[in-house]
C-alpha positions as MATLAB code, in Angstrom:
seq = 'XXXXXXXXXXXXXXXXXXXXXXXXXXXXXXXXXXXXXXXXXXXXXXXXXXXXXXXXXXXXXXXXXXXXXXXXXXXXXXXXXXXXXXXXXXXXXXXXXXXXXXXXXXXXXXXXXXXXXXXXXXXXXXXXXXXXXXXXXXXXXXXXXXXXXXXXXXXXXXXXXXXXXXXXXXXXXXXXXXXXXXXXXXXXXXXXXXXXXXXXXXXXXXXXXXXXXXXXXXXXXXX';
ca = [
      32.966   -0.691  -54.545;
      33.342    0.034  -50.936;
      29.793    0.691  -50.465;
      29.097   -2.641  -52.076;
      31.447   -4.284  -49.711;
      29.985   -2.671  -46.632;
      26.902   -4.105  -47.670;
      28.138   -7.783  -47.724;
      29.749   -7.765  -44.595;
      27.384   -9.047  -41.614;
      25.899   -6.824  -39.557;
      27.169   -6.664  -36.055;
      25.129   -7.877  -33.155;
      23.678   -4.839  -31.007;
      26.053   -4.010  -28.290;
      25.275   -4.546  -24.551;
      24.424   -1.308  -22.862;
      27.087    0.484  -21.405;
      27.749    1.210  -17.752;
      27.029    4.608  -18.303;
      23.451    3.895  -19.263;
      22.618    1.775  -16.293;
      21.378    2.971  -13.078;
      24.094    3.528  -10.317;
      23.233    0.380   -8.818;
      23.471   -1.736  -11.821;
      20.047   -2.793  -11.898;
      17.358   -2.073  -14.250;
      14.627    0.356  -12.881;
      11.363   -0.791  -11.620;
       8.139    0.557  -12.738;
       6.466    1.772   -9.631;
       3.282    2.826  -11.569;
       2.887   -0.619  -13.122;
       3.348   -2.068   -9.463;
       0.701   -0.050   -8.201;
      -1.663   -1.204  -11.137;
      -1.141    1.305  -13.521;
      -4.623    2.997  -12.990;
      -5.806    6.189  -11.996;
      -5.016    5.493   -8.134;
      -1.309    4.923   -9.224;
      -1.417    8.327  -10.928;
      -2.523    9.940   -7.767;
      -0.235    8.089   -5.607;
       2.659    8.976   -7.928;
       1.081   12.734   -8.300;
       0.757   12.305  -11.787;
      -2.273   13.844  -11.389;
      -1.635   16.840   -9.254;
      -5.225   18.306   -8.571;
      -6.529   14.764   -7.649;
      -3.621   14.172   -5.264;
      -3.992   17.908   -3.718;
      -7.767   17.397   -3.157;
      -7.155   14.058   -1.550;
      -4.439   15.193    1.010;
      -6.852   18.120    1.627;
      -9.580   16.027    2.334;
      -7.809   13.572    4.307;
      -6.352   16.423    6.664;
      -9.833   17.928    6.951;
     -11.383   14.613    7.986;
      -8.692   14.028   10.540;
      -8.962   17.600   11.914;
     -12.738   17.489   12.508;
     -12.539   14.123   14.198;
      -9.227   14.464   16.188;
      -8.686   18.282   16.904;
     -12.261   19.627   16.811;
     -13.710   16.531   18.495;
     -16.673   15.816   16.247;
     -18.043   12.302   16.544;
     -17.923   10.051   13.308;
     -21.916    9.283   13.580;
     -23.352   12.476   14.011;
     -20.731   14.083   11.049;
     -22.073   10.815    9.083;
     -25.784   11.463    9.932;
     -25.664   15.512    9.082;
     -23.982   15.128    5.744;
     -26.600   12.521    4.706;
     -29.452   14.633    6.316;
     -28.120   17.521    4.154;
     -27.904   15.696    0.921;
     -31.301   14.091    1.515;
     -32.630   17.698    1.958;
     -30.803   19.068   -1.149;
     -32.100   16.310   -3.518;
     -35.706   16.574   -2.081;
     -35.788   20.120   -2.764;
     -34.250   19.927   -5.734;
     -36.753   17.366   -7.234;
     -39.707   19.635   -6.057;
     -38.281   22.457   -7.941;
     -37.477   20.555  -10.871;
     -41.212   19.376  -11.329;
     -42.388   22.739  -10.580;
     -39.951   24.846  -13.012;
     -39.976   22.023  -15.586;
     -36.259   21.252  -15.070;
     -34.369   18.103  -15.151;
     -34.110   16.030  -12.261;
     -31.137   15.447   -9.845;
     -28.697   13.098  -12.044;
     -28.359   10.358   -9.603;
     -26.735    7.118  -10.734;
     -27.825    3.792  -10.320;
     -28.070    3.081   -6.648;
     -27.273   -0.523   -6.362;
     -24.330   -3.126   -6.240;
     -23.457   -5.404   -9.155;
     -22.823   -9.050   -8.770;
     -19.208   -8.262  -10.241;
     -18.527   -5.734   -7.381;
     -19.496   -8.106   -4.927;
     -17.758  -11.178   -6.450;
     -14.622   -9.304   -6.636;
     -14.807   -8.385   -2.946;
     -15.598  -11.669   -1.925;
     -12.513  -13.207   -3.851;
     -10.234  -10.666   -2.623;
     -11.628  -11.193    0.905;
     -10.965  -15.038    0.205;
      -7.572  -14.909   -0.599;
      -6.370  -12.696    2.642;
      -8.305  -15.252    4.864;
      -6.623  -18.238    3.160;
      -3.169  -16.467    3.452;
      -4.113  -15.905    7.479;
      -5.430  -19.512    7.875;
      -2.090  -21.048    5.958;
      -0.155  -18.946    8.448;
      -1.749  -20.467   11.550;
      -1.536  -23.869    9.837;
       2.350  -23.535    9.683;
       2.750  -22.105   13.114;
       0.412  -24.964   14.773;
       0.802  -28.163   12.550;
       4.260  -27.604   10.552;
       5.579  -25.761   13.855;
       7.421  -23.309   11.606;
       9.526  -21.081   13.751;
      10.481  -18.793   10.991;
       6.934  -18.038   10.323;
       6.268  -17.730   14.062;
       8.910  -15.329   14.887;
       7.910  -12.947   12.142;
       4.373  -13.039   13.506;
       5.590  -12.360   16.918;
       7.639   -9.528   15.752;
       4.760   -8.175   13.396;
       2.381   -8.168   15.933;
       4.666   -6.823   18.607;
       5.375   -3.788   16.053;
       1.681   -3.129   15.626;
       0.909   -2.982   19.334;
       3.633   -0.439   19.811;
       2.410    1.681   17.141;
      -0.939    1.092   18.665;
       0.044    2.526   21.998;
       1.654    5.644   20.208;
      -1.425    6.731   18.222;
      -5.183    5.926   18.106;
      -6.825    4.162   15.288;
      -7.778    7.255   13.183;
      -4.599    8.920   13.412;
      -2.702    5.868   12.359;
      -4.767    5.549    9.154;
      -4.294    9.316    8.550;
      -0.366    8.758    8.757;
      -0.562    5.857    6.678;
      -2.458    7.628    3.986;
      -0.036   10.526    4.006;
       2.715    7.942    3.765;
       0.687    6.402    0.522;
       0.934    9.506   -1.165;
       4.604   10.546   -0.455;
       6.930    7.521   -0.135;
       5.736    5.871   -3.596;
       6.693    9.390   -5.389;
       9.956    9.703   -3.726;
      10.691    6.180   -4.311;
       9.944    6.519   -7.817;
      12.118    9.758   -8.192;
      15.202    8.469   -6.393;
      15.080    4.588   -6.909;
      18.480    3.951   -7.623;
      19.856    5.438   -4.424;
      17.078    4.035   -2.451;
      17.709    0.573   -3.603;
      21.374    0.808   -3.047;
      20.949    1.868    0.473;
      18.126   -1.020    1.262;
      20.327   -3.694   -0.123;
      23.101   -2.806    2.766;
      20.275   -2.439    5.180;
      18.707   -5.574    4.133;
      21.947   -7.783    4.042;
      22.698   -6.426    8.002;
      19.297   -7.096    8.955;
      19.096  -10.731    7.292;
      22.361  -11.698    8.794;
      21.526  -10.595   12.471;
      18.015  -12.571   11.803;
      19.692  -15.783   10.291;
      21.773  -15.570   13.566;
      18.860  -15.403   16.004;
      17.181  -18.156   13.736;
      20.125  -20.361   14.333;
      20.201  -19.931   18.012;
      16.383  -20.926   18.343;
      16.999  -24.020   16.152;
      19.978  -24.966   18.176;
      18.222  -25.286   21.418;
      15.997  -28.478   21.042;
      19.546  -30.087   19.573;
      21.221  -29.060   22.900;
      18.172  -30.573   24.813;
      18.353  -33.861   23.021;
      21.754  -34.509   23.679;
      21.259  -33.580   27.217;
      18.706  -36.201   27.653;
];
């Protein structure tokens, strides 16, 4: 009878997740792998394919060392690499005809219309974004966007004075294969610290923006 009474009772709704099951920040964890596209590139950036990630890091370091430290020029290295590849393929094809062996397995060396269309669509999106920012600054006179553009351009110019272009690209590559993996591992602690820093920066940014917006009103009152 007790078993029958238990079956007749309505099922209790699922209890909400306890505070112990949530991360320390109280927020649900974001999927870094999904944010990076969820493909093979995301696996490499998050070091889920360690061999590919190590190979990419070693290759980028080798390229940077050859061009930056040794002093090779990009044009000479590129021309010599293509020359070596052409010689290998030429003698491989000749020896294959003489020894009755298969020819070099070359892929279809052409760019499809789909690849060109995808690249054009991506370029169009970025160009429209830049034009929209220019429209907001010149036509709408958006001081917030103007201040953001000034800060970004100043930061890029300051970084450009410290490093050349190749070193800057190399540093960006190293950051791209280290920061996502570290953030995926320590996401809760990073979000907590970043939230505190973001609130402080936005408070200072709001005070600066309010001062800039208050100057025209003062000028109108004086006139």
